[in-house]
mmCIF file of C-alpha atoms in Angstrom:
data_model
loop_
_atom_site.group_PDB
_atom_site.id
_atom_site.type_symbol
_atom_site.label_atom_id
_atom_site.label_comp_id
_atom_site.label_asym_id
_atom_site.label_seq_id
_atom_site.Cartn_x
_atom_site.Cartn_y
_atom_site.Cartn_z
ATOM 1 C CA VAL I 1 -29.192 -63.257 -10.849
ATOM 2 C CA PHE I 2 -28.031 -66.456 -9.650
ATOM 3 C CA LYS I 3 -31.219 -68.435 -9.304
ATOM 4 C CA GLY I 4 -33.240 -68.604 -13.066
ATOM 5 C CA ALA I 5 -29.205 -69.586 -14.348
ATOM 6 C CA ASP I 6 -28.794 -73.899 -14.840
ATOM 7 C CA SER I 7 -24.392 -73.752 -15.862
ATOM 8 C CA LEU I 8 -21.732 -71.067 -15.172
ATOM 9 C CA GLU I 9 -22.025 -69.962 -18.956
ATOM 10 C CA ASP I 10 -25.658 -68.800 -17.678
ATOM 11 C CA TYR I 11 -24.273 -67.030 -14.751
ATOM 12 C CA GLN I 12 -21.641 -65.552 -16.238
ATOM 13 C CA LYS I 13 -24.078 -64.682 -20.009
ATOM 14 C CA LYS I 14 -26.146 -62.949 -16.327
ATOM 15 C CA LEU I 15 -23.399 -61.271 -14.492
ATOM 16 C CA THR I 16 -21.803 -60.056 -17.471
ATOM 17 C CA LYS I 17 -25.111 -58.528 -18.972
ATOM 18 C CA ARG I 18 -25.947 -56.794 -15.505
ATOM 19 C CA LEU I 19 -22.723 -55.381 -15.072
ATOM 20 C CA LYS I 20 -23.096 -53.532 -19.146
ATOM 21 C CA LYS I 21 -26.483 -52.146 -17.844
ATOM 22 C CA LEU I 22 -24.944 -50.912 -14.207
ATOM 23 C CA LYS I 23 -22.036 -48.889 -16.410
ATOM 24 C CA LYS I 24 -24.570 -47.204 -18.306
ATOM 25 C CA ASN I 25 -27.090 -46.274 -15.213
ATOM 26 C CA TYR I 26 -23.991 -45.439 -13.336
ATOM 27 C CA VAL I 27 -22.902 -42.326 -12.715
ATOM 28 C CA PRO I 28 -19.678 -41.466 -9.978
ATOM 29 C CA THR I 29 -20.689 -39.903 -7.296
ATOM 30 C CA GLN I 30 -18.757 -36.424 -6.613
ATOM 31 C CA PRO I 31 -16.711 -35.277 -3.880
ATOM 32 C CA ALA I 32 -18.105 -31.382 -2.056
ATOM 33 C CA GLY I 33 -16.365 -29.768 -3.571
ATOM 34 C CA ALA I 34 -16.385 -30.878 -6.820
ATOM 35 C CA THR I 35 -19.818 -30.194 -7.293
ATOM 36 C CA GLU I 36 -18.955 -26.324 -5.724
ATOM 37 C CA LYS I 37 -17.017 -26.497 -8.517
ATOM 38 C CA THR I 38 -19.173 -26.981 -10.929
ATOM 39 C CA ARG I 39 -21.906 -24.955 -9.521
ATOM 40 C CA VAL I 40 -19.501 -21.994 -9.511
ATOM 41 C CA ILE I 41 -18.620 -22.943 -13.436
ATOM 42 C CA GLU I 42 -22.287 -23.480 -15.106
ATOM 43 C CA GLN I 43 -22.952 -20.013 -13.294
ATOM 44 C CA LEU I 44 -20.069 -18.269 -14.343
ATOM 45 C CA ARG I 45 -21.132 -20.022 -17.937
ATOM 46 C CA SER I 46 -24.566 -19.210 -17.813
ATOM 47 C CA GLN I 47 -24.142 -15.799 -16.297
ATOM 48 C CA HIS I 48 -21.611 -14.992 -18.695
ATOM 49 C CA GLY I 49 -21.372 -17.174 -21.503
ATOM 50 C CA ASP I 50 -23.104 -14.674 -24.194
ATOM 51 C CA ALA I 51 -20.918 -11.570 -23.914
ATOM 52 C CA ILE I 52 -17.783 -14.025 -23.620
ATOM 53 C CA ARG I 53 -18.600 -15.359 -26.829
ATOM 54 C CA TYR I 54 -19.930 -11.945 -27.997
ATOM 55 C CA VAL I 55 -16.035 -10.442 -27.682
ATOM 56 C CA ILE I 56 -14.543 -13.442 -29.228
ATOM 57 C CA LYS I 57 -16.677 -13.548 -32.058
ATOM 58 C CA HIS I 58 -16.031 -9.422 -32.830
ATOM 59 C CA SER I 59 -11.804 -9.691 -31.465
ATOM 60 C CA LYS I 60 -10.517 -9.150 -34.865
ATOM 61 C CA ARG I 61 -12.568 -6.406 -35.889
ATOM 62 C CA ALA I 62 -11.960 -4.240 -32.587
ATOM 63 C CA VAL I 63 -8.059 -5.209 -32.936
ATOM 64 C CA LYS I 64 -8.017 -3.953 -36.000
ATOM 65 C CA GLU I 65 -10.470 -0.764 -35.644
ATOM 66 C CA MET I 66 -8.538 0.381 -32.580
ATOM 67 C CA THR I 67 -5.137 0.306 -34.660
ATOM 68 C CA ILE I 68 -6.634 2.214 -37.064
ATOM 69 C CA LYS I 69 -7.887 4.314 -34.607
ATOM 70 C CA HIS I 70 -5.531 4.896 -31.935
ATOM 71 C CA GLY I 71 -2.473 3.031 -32.592
ATOM 72 C CA GLU I 72 -0.164 0.151 -32.965
ATOM 73 C CA GLU I 73 0.219 -0.406 -29.147
ATOM 74 C CA LYS I 74 -3.467 0.471 -27.907
ATOM 75 C CA GLY I 75 -4.262 -2.576 -30.517
ATOM 76 C CA ARG I 76 -2.092 -4.574 -28.930
ATOM 77 C CA GLN I 77 -2.956 -3.737 -25.610
ATOM 78 C CA LEU I 78 -6.665 -4.467 -26.421
ATOM 79 C CA GLU I 79 -5.481 -8.094 -27.987
ATOM 80 C CA GLN I 80 -3.326 -9.074 -25.290
ATOM 81 C CA HIS I 81 -6.658 -8.187 -23.062
ATOM 82 C CA LEU I 82 -8.959 -10.148 -25.651
ATOM 83 C CA GLU I 83 -6.105 -13.425 -25.123
ATOM 84 C CA ALA I 84 -7.493 -13.404 -21.142
ATOM 85 C CA ALA I 85 -11.313 -13.484 -22.741
ATOM 86 C CA LYS I 86 -10.033 -16.424 -25.179
ATOM 87 C CA ASN I 87 -8.606 -18.215 -21.865
ATOM 88 C CA TRP I 88 -11.916 -18.105 -19.821
ATOM 89 C CA ALA I 89 -13.538 -19.644 -22.416
ATOM 90 C CA THR I 90 -11.395 -22.247 -23.059
ATOM 91 C CA ALA I 91 -12.069 -22.292 -19.407
ATOM 92 C CA LEU I 92 -15.410 -22.829 -19.712
ATOM 93 C CA GLY I 93 -15.824 -24.630 -22.357
ATOM 94 C CA LEU I 94 -17.298 -21.920 -23.940
ATOM 95 C CA SER I 95 -15.265 -21.854 -27.427
ATOM 96 C CA GLU I 96 -15.443 -24.422 -30.337
ATOM 97 C CA ARG I 97 -11.881 -25.796 -29.691
ATOM 98 C CA HIS I 98 -13.105 -26.464 -26.272
ATOM 99 C CA PRO I 99 -16.642 -27.292 -26.040
ATOM 100 C CA LYS I 100 -16.236 -28.482 -22.815
ATOM 101 C CA PRO I 101 -15.454 -26.782 -19.227
ATOM 102 C CA ASP I 102 -12.738 -27.903 -17.071
ATOM 103 C CA TYR I 103 -13.545 -29.095 -14.267
ATOM 104 C CA ASN I 104 -10.337 -30.492 -13.477
ATOM 105 C CA MET I 105 -9.225 -26.774 -12.766
ATOM 106 C CA PRO I 106 -7.570 -25.974 -9.692
ATOM 107 C CA GLU I 107 -9.432 -24.085 -6.722
ATOM 108 C CA ASP I 108 -7.419 -20.359 -6.547
ATOM 109 C CA GLN I 109 -7.508 -20.664 -10.630
ATOM 110 C CA LEU I 110 -11.473 -21.067 -10.813
ATOM 111 C CA GLU I 111 -11.835 -18.045 -8.195
ATOM 112 C CA ARG I 112 -9.294 -15.938 -10.015
ATOM 113 C CA LEU I 113 -11.028 -17.041 -13.563
ATOM 114 C CA LYS I 114 -14.618 -16.159 -11.255
ATOM 115 C CA SER I 115 -13.048 -12.320 -10.609
ATOM 116 C CA ASN I 116 -11.695 -11.547 -13.862
ATOM 117 C CA VAL I 117 -14.597 -12.424 -15.108
ATOM 118 C CA GLU I 118 -16.517 -10.278 -13.581
ATOM 119 C CA ARG I 119 -13.692 -7.353 -13.194
ATOM 120 C CA ARG I 120 -13.506 -7.024 -16.318
ATOM 121 C CA LEU I 121 -15.724 -8.711 -18.912
ATOM 122 C CA GLU I 122 -17.966 -6.209 -18.663
ATOM 123 C CA ASN I 123 -15.773 -3.370 -19.351
ATOM 124 C CA LEU I 124 -14.220 -5.294 -22.583
ATOM 125 C CA ARG I 125 -17.171 -6.133 -24.118
ATOM 126 C CA ALA I 126 -18.039 -2.244 -24.287
ATOM 127 C CA HIS I 127 -14.480 -1.744 -25.842
ATOM 128 C CA VAL I 128 -15.115 -4.225 -28.351
ATOM 129 C CA VAL I 129 -19.214 -3.315 -28.666
ATOM 130 C CA LYS I 130 -18.054 0.130 -29.064
ATOM 131 C CA LEU I 131 -15.059 -0.993 -32.224
ATOM 132 C CA ALA I 132 -16.837 -3.874 -33.847
ATOM 133 C CA ASP I 133 -20.610 -2.771 -33.569
ATOM 134 C CA PRO I 134 -20.920 1.589 -32.565
ATOM 135 C CA ASP I 135 -24.236 0.614 -33.981
ATOM 136 C CA ARG I 136 -25.071 -1.280 -31.033
ATOM 137 C CA PHE I 137 -22.979 0.750 -28.675
ATOM 138 C CA PHE I 138 -25.719 3.481 -29.265
ATOM 139 C CA VAL I 139 -28.527 2.052 -28.784
ATOM 140 C CA GLU I 140 -27.039 -0.474 -25.797
ATOM 141 C CA THR I 141 -25.952 3.384 -24.243
ATOM 142 C CA LEU I 142 -29.460 4.700 -25.239
ATOM 143 C CA ASP I 143 -31.074 1.850 -23.073
ATOM 144 C CA LYS I 144 -29.262 2.061 -20.157
ATOM 145 C CA ALA I 145 -29.427 6.107 -20.449
ATOM 146 C CA GLU I 146 -33.216 4.722 -20.610
ATOM 147 C CA GLN I 147 -32.954 2.790 -17.675
ATOM 148 C CA ASP I 148 -31.275 4.913 -15.230
ATOM 149 C CA THR I 149 -33.425 7.925 -15.767
ATOM 150 C CA LYS I 150 -36.733 5.740 -14.895
ATOM 151 C CA THR I 151 -35.174 4.316 -11.844
ATOM 152 C CA GLY I 152 -32.067 5.308 -9.434
ATOM 153 C CA ALA I 153 -30.463 9.096 -9.230
ATOM 154 C CA GLY I 154 -30.973 11.104 -12.813
ATOM 155 C CA CYS I 155 -34.759 9.869 -11.942
ATOM 156 C CA GLU I 156 -34.732 11.188 -8.237
ATOM 157 C CA LEU I 157 -32.529 14.686 -8.884
ATOM 158 C CA LEU I 158 -34.604 14.968 -11.259
ATOM 159 C CA SER I 159 -38.236 14.751 -9.106
ATOM 160 C CA GLN I 160 -36.187 16.800 -5.845
ATOM 161 C CA GLU I 161 -35.748 19.856 -8.376
ATOM 162 C CA ILE I 162 -38.808 19.908 -9.603
ATOM 163 C CA ARG I 163 -40.231 20.844 -6.510
ATOM 164 C CA ARG I 164 -38.155 22.916 -5.188
ATOM 165 C CA ARG I 165 -38.502 25.040 -8.002
ATOM 166 C CA TYR I 166 -42.811 23.979 -7.815
ATOM 167 C CA LEU I 167 -41.979 25.983 -4.591
ATOM 168 C CA GLN I 168 -40.174 28.683 -5.394
ATOM 169 C CA TYR I 169 -42.874 29.191 -8.027
ATOM 170 C CA ILE I 170 -45.884 28.811 -5.816
ATOM 171 C CA LYS I 171 -43.506 32.030 -3.963
ATOM 172 C CA SER I 172 -42.653 34.274 -6.943
ATOM 173 C CA GLU I 173 -44.966 32.760 -9.473
ATOM 174 C CA LEU I 174 -42.262 32.020 -12.462
ATOM 175 C CA ASP I 175 -43.598 30.402 -15.117
ATOM 176 C CA PRO I 176 -44.005 26.218 -14.720
ATOM 177 C CA ASP I 177 -42.207 25.417 -18.268
ATOM 178 C CA SER I 178 -38.956 27.611 -17.656
ATOM 179 C CA MET I 179 -38.733 26.146 -14.677
ATOM 180 C CA MET I 180 -38.733 22.124 -16.125
ATOM 181 C CA THR I 181 -36.739 23.310 -18.774
ATOM 182 C CA ALA I 182 -34.108 24.614 -16.446
ATOM 183 C CA ALA I 183 -34.823 21.975 -14.535
ATOM 184 C CA LEU I 184 -34.286 19.309 -17.294
ATOM 185 C CA GLU I 185 -30.996 21.879 -18.715
ATOM 186 C CA GLN I 186 -29.597 21.071 -14.647
ATOM 187 C CA THR I 187 -29.941 17.240 -14.150
ATOM 188 C CA SER I 188 -28.526 16.750 -17.954
#
């Protein structure tokens, strides 16, 4: 830096140029806790961002439908829960007014935010979908029921019942069609 200049002005020019370049590319180091906060916030944004945005977008219609169907008190309760979702969106930088997350929130507030979002969001979203978009609720419910029957307890129950009925059929010569119908009725 200093070898290429002949006068004090040249040194000053070179130094200011170099400082501007450093300022442009400088990334401040963050303490370990801050990077953990950033990771948690980004994880919440990626996992739950779409659901929070959906809840906020359809909140007015959901409150209106809740008030019509179940009365003013239930409408106010839903509105309070939706206000909490709006606060989550603000803290995570998911709202239009606050597009950047609050990386400076205290650790305890971040933990409360994380637990609230993970515990309450899916239930709140289900209420909003049910009220504001019944067709989507029906499609999602059918998809979930289909997934539950493909894997999980429903499938296991059905297979156990079919085995049991098959053994009965071998022993007593029952009609297989009626056994299958009875097994399906018992599991549903």
